[in-house]
mmCIF file of C-alpha atoms in Angstrom:
data_model
loop_
_atom_site.group_PDB
_atom_site.id
_atom_site.type_symbol
_atom_site.label_atom_id
_atom_site.label_comp_id
_atom_site.label_asym_id
_atom_site.label_seq_id
_atom_site.Cartn_x
_atom_site.Cartn_y
_atom_site.Cartn_z
ATOM 1 C CA MET F 2 11.321 3.373 -26.456
ATOM 2 C CA VAL F 3 10.311 0.526 -24.866
ATOM 3 C CA TRP F 4 10.019 0.566 -21.082
ATOM 4 C CA ARG F 5 10.064 -2.800 -19.264
ATOM 5 C CA LYS F 6 9.329 -4.133 -15.823
ATOM 6 C CA LYS F 7 10.246 -7.426 -14.482
ATOM 7 C CA SER F 8 7.386 -9.842 -14.490
ATOM 8 C CA GLY F 9 6.259 -10.852 -11.173
ATOM 9 C CA GLY F 10 6.456 -14.187 -9.904
ATOM 10 C CA VAL F 11 3.617 -16.314 -8.140
ATOM 11 C CA GLY F 12 2.273 -13.991 -5.296
ATOM 12 C CA GLU F 13 4.222 -10.801 -6.479
ATOM 13 C CA SER F 14 2.913 -8.130 -8.377
ATOM 14 C CA PRO F 15 4.411 -7.094 -11.534
ATOM 15 C CA SER F 16 4.597 -3.608 -10.633
ATOM 16 C CA ARG F 17 6.704 -4.257 -7.666
ATOM 17 C CA GLY F 18 9.965 -3.433 -9.361
ATOM 18 C CA TYR F 19 13.312 -4.879 -10.293
ATOM 19 C CA SER F 20 15.438 -6.538 -7.857
ATOM 20 C CA GLY F 21 18.188 -7.461 -10.223
ATOM 21 C CA ALA F 22 18.206 -11.010 -8.998
ATOM 22 C CA ASP F 23 17.084 -12.562 -12.311
ATOM 23 C CA GLU F 24 18.536 -11.565 -15.778
ATOM 24 C CA GLU F 25 16.008 -13.894 -17.813
ATOM 25 C CA GLU F 26 15.036 -11.165 -20.381
ATOM 26 C CA LYS F 27 17.355 -10.446 -23.009
ATOM 27 C CA VAL F 28 18.732 -7.134 -23.535
ATOM 28 C CA PRO F 29 18.504 -5.496 -27.195
ATOM 29 C CA LYS F 30 21.809 -4.871 -28.950
ATOM 30 C CA GLY F 31 22.429 -1.168 -28.430
ATOM 31 C CA HIS F 32 20.818 -1.016 -25.132
ATOM 32 C CA VAL F 33 21.628 -0.645 -21.588
ATOM 33 C CA PRO F 34 19.352 -1.933 -18.862
ATOM 34 C CA MET F 35 19.216 0.673 -15.764
ATOM 35 C CA VAL F 36 17.050 0.478 -12.657
ATOM 36 C CA ALA F 37 15.669 3.910 -11.507
ATOM 37 C CA GLY F 38 14.042 4.597 -7.954
ATOM 38 C CA GLY F 39 13.574 1.947 -5.493
ATOM 39 C CA GLY F 40 16.556 2.979 -2.995
ATOM 40 C CA GLU F 41 19.129 0.936 -1.378
ATOM 41 C CA ASP F 42 17.012 -2.276 -1.501
ATOM 42 C CA GLY F 43 17.577 -2.744 -5.062
ATOM 43 C CA ASP F 44 13.861 -2.615 -5.797
ATOM 44 C CA GLY F 45 13.208 -0.028 -8.807
ATOM 45 C CA GLU F 46 11.647 0.002 -12.511
ATOM 46 C CA ARG F 47 13.960 -1.410 -14.939
ATOM 47 C CA MET F 48 14.384 0.609 -18.360
ATOM 48 C CA LEU F 49 16.264 -0.120 -21.554
ATOM 49 C CA VAL F 50 18.401 3.075 -22.516
ATOM 50 C CA PRO F 51 19.788 3.252 -25.927
ATOM 51 C CA VAL F 52 23.603 3.549 -25.718
ATOM 52 C CA ARG F 53 23.575 6.610 -27.710
ATOM 53 C CA LEU F 54 22.139 8.220 -25.186
ATOM 54 C CA LEU F 55 24.954 7.784 -22.519
ATOM 55 C CA SER F 56 26.930 10.615 -24.029
ATOM 56 C CA ASP F 57 23.876 13.126 -23.532
ATOM 57 C CA PRO F 58 24.873 15.887 -20.865
ATOM 58 C CA SER F 59 21.652 15.078 -18.444
ATOM 59 C CA ILE F 60 22.298 11.361 -18.777
ATOM 60 C CA ALA F 61 26.236 11.431 -18.315
ATOM 61 C CA GLU F 62 25.372 13.821 -15.520
ATOM 62 C CA LEU F 63 23.017 11.196 -13.825
ATOM 63 C CA LEU F 64 25.809 8.276 -14.512
ATOM 64 C CA ASP F 65 28.338 10.454 -12.461
ATOM 65 C CA MET F 66 25.852 10.897 -9.662
ATOM 66 C CA ALA F 67 25.331 7.081 -9.767
ATOM 67 C CA ALA F 68 29.193 6.266 -9.593
ATOM 68 C CA GLN F 69 29.213 8.814 -6.627
ATOM 69 C CA GLN F 70 26.635 7.276 -4.614
ATOM 70 C CA TYR F 71 27.281 3.412 -5.457
ATOM 71 C CA GLY F 72 30.608 3.243 -7.018
ATOM 72 C CA TYR F 73 31.796 1.586 -10.291
ATOM 73 C CA GLY F 74 31.624 -1.858 -9.040
ATOM 74 C CA GLN F 75 27.989 -2.155 -8.891
ATOM 75 C CA PRO F 76 26.788 -5.807 -9.179
ATOM 76 C CA GLY F 77 24.119 -6.514 -11.730
ATOM 77 C CA VAL F 78 22.077 -3.824 -13.422
ATOM 78 C CA LEU F 79 23.165 -0.374 -13.481
ATOM 79 C CA ARG F 80 21.521 1.378 -10.445
ATOM 80 C CA VAL F 81 20.698 5.445 -11.035
ATOM 81 C CA PRO F 82 19.577 7.324 -7.947
ATOM 82 C CA CYS F 83 16.683 9.271 -9.550
ATOM 83 C CA ASP F 84 13.005 8.155 -9.221
ATOM 84 C CA ALA F 85 11.832 6.487 -12.210
ATOM 85 C CA GLY F 86 9.170 8.858 -13.515
ATOM 86 C CA HIS F 87 11.889 11.780 -13.555
ATOM 87 C CA PHE F 88 14.468 9.511 -15.455
ATOM 88 C CA ARG F 89 11.648 8.570 -17.845
ATOM 89 C CA ARG F 90 11.535 12.237 -18.649
ATOM 90 C CA LEU F 91 15.295 12.733 -18.935
ATOM 91 C CA VAL F 92 15.912 9.773 -21.352
ATOM 92 C CA ASP F 93 12.632 10.889 -23.296
ATOM 93 C CA GLY F 94 14.219 14.409 -23.448
ATOM 94 C CA ALA F 95 17.476 12.908 -24.376
ATOM 95 C CA MET F 96 15.894 10.784 -27.107
ATOM 96 C CA HIS F 97 14.089 13.990 -28.410
ATOM 97 C CA ARG F 98 17.309 15.993 -28.594
ATOM 98 C CA ARG F 99 19.097 13.135 -30.370
ATOM 99 C CA GLY F 100 16.377 12.226 -33.131
ATOM 100 C CA ILE F 101 15.596 9.084 -31.576
ATOM 101 C CA SER F 102 11.679 7.808 -31.658
ATOM 102 C CA SER F 103 10.358 5.859 -29.015
ATOM 103 C CA ALA F 104 9.146 2.455 -29.820
#
């Protein structure tokens, strides 16, 4: 699995997060960009999740939580109400259960 963060601009730290303001990076076929962590201000870590994982029970539950908290009409990249580290562990576990190797 490739975890990517938005690269920072002039005077901005690359680890600052992802605001969703620019969509310059191409999303690889078969992946969904999601932002975990950061709260209501939109900052957070951008992650690319294989579409095959969306039906995994732990990921599906998190998507339900996102719909309840943010609604279905989120503009831009899908935000999930989860700490970035915890989300990474959920995705890694789902990949292991589905037999998907991380890159």
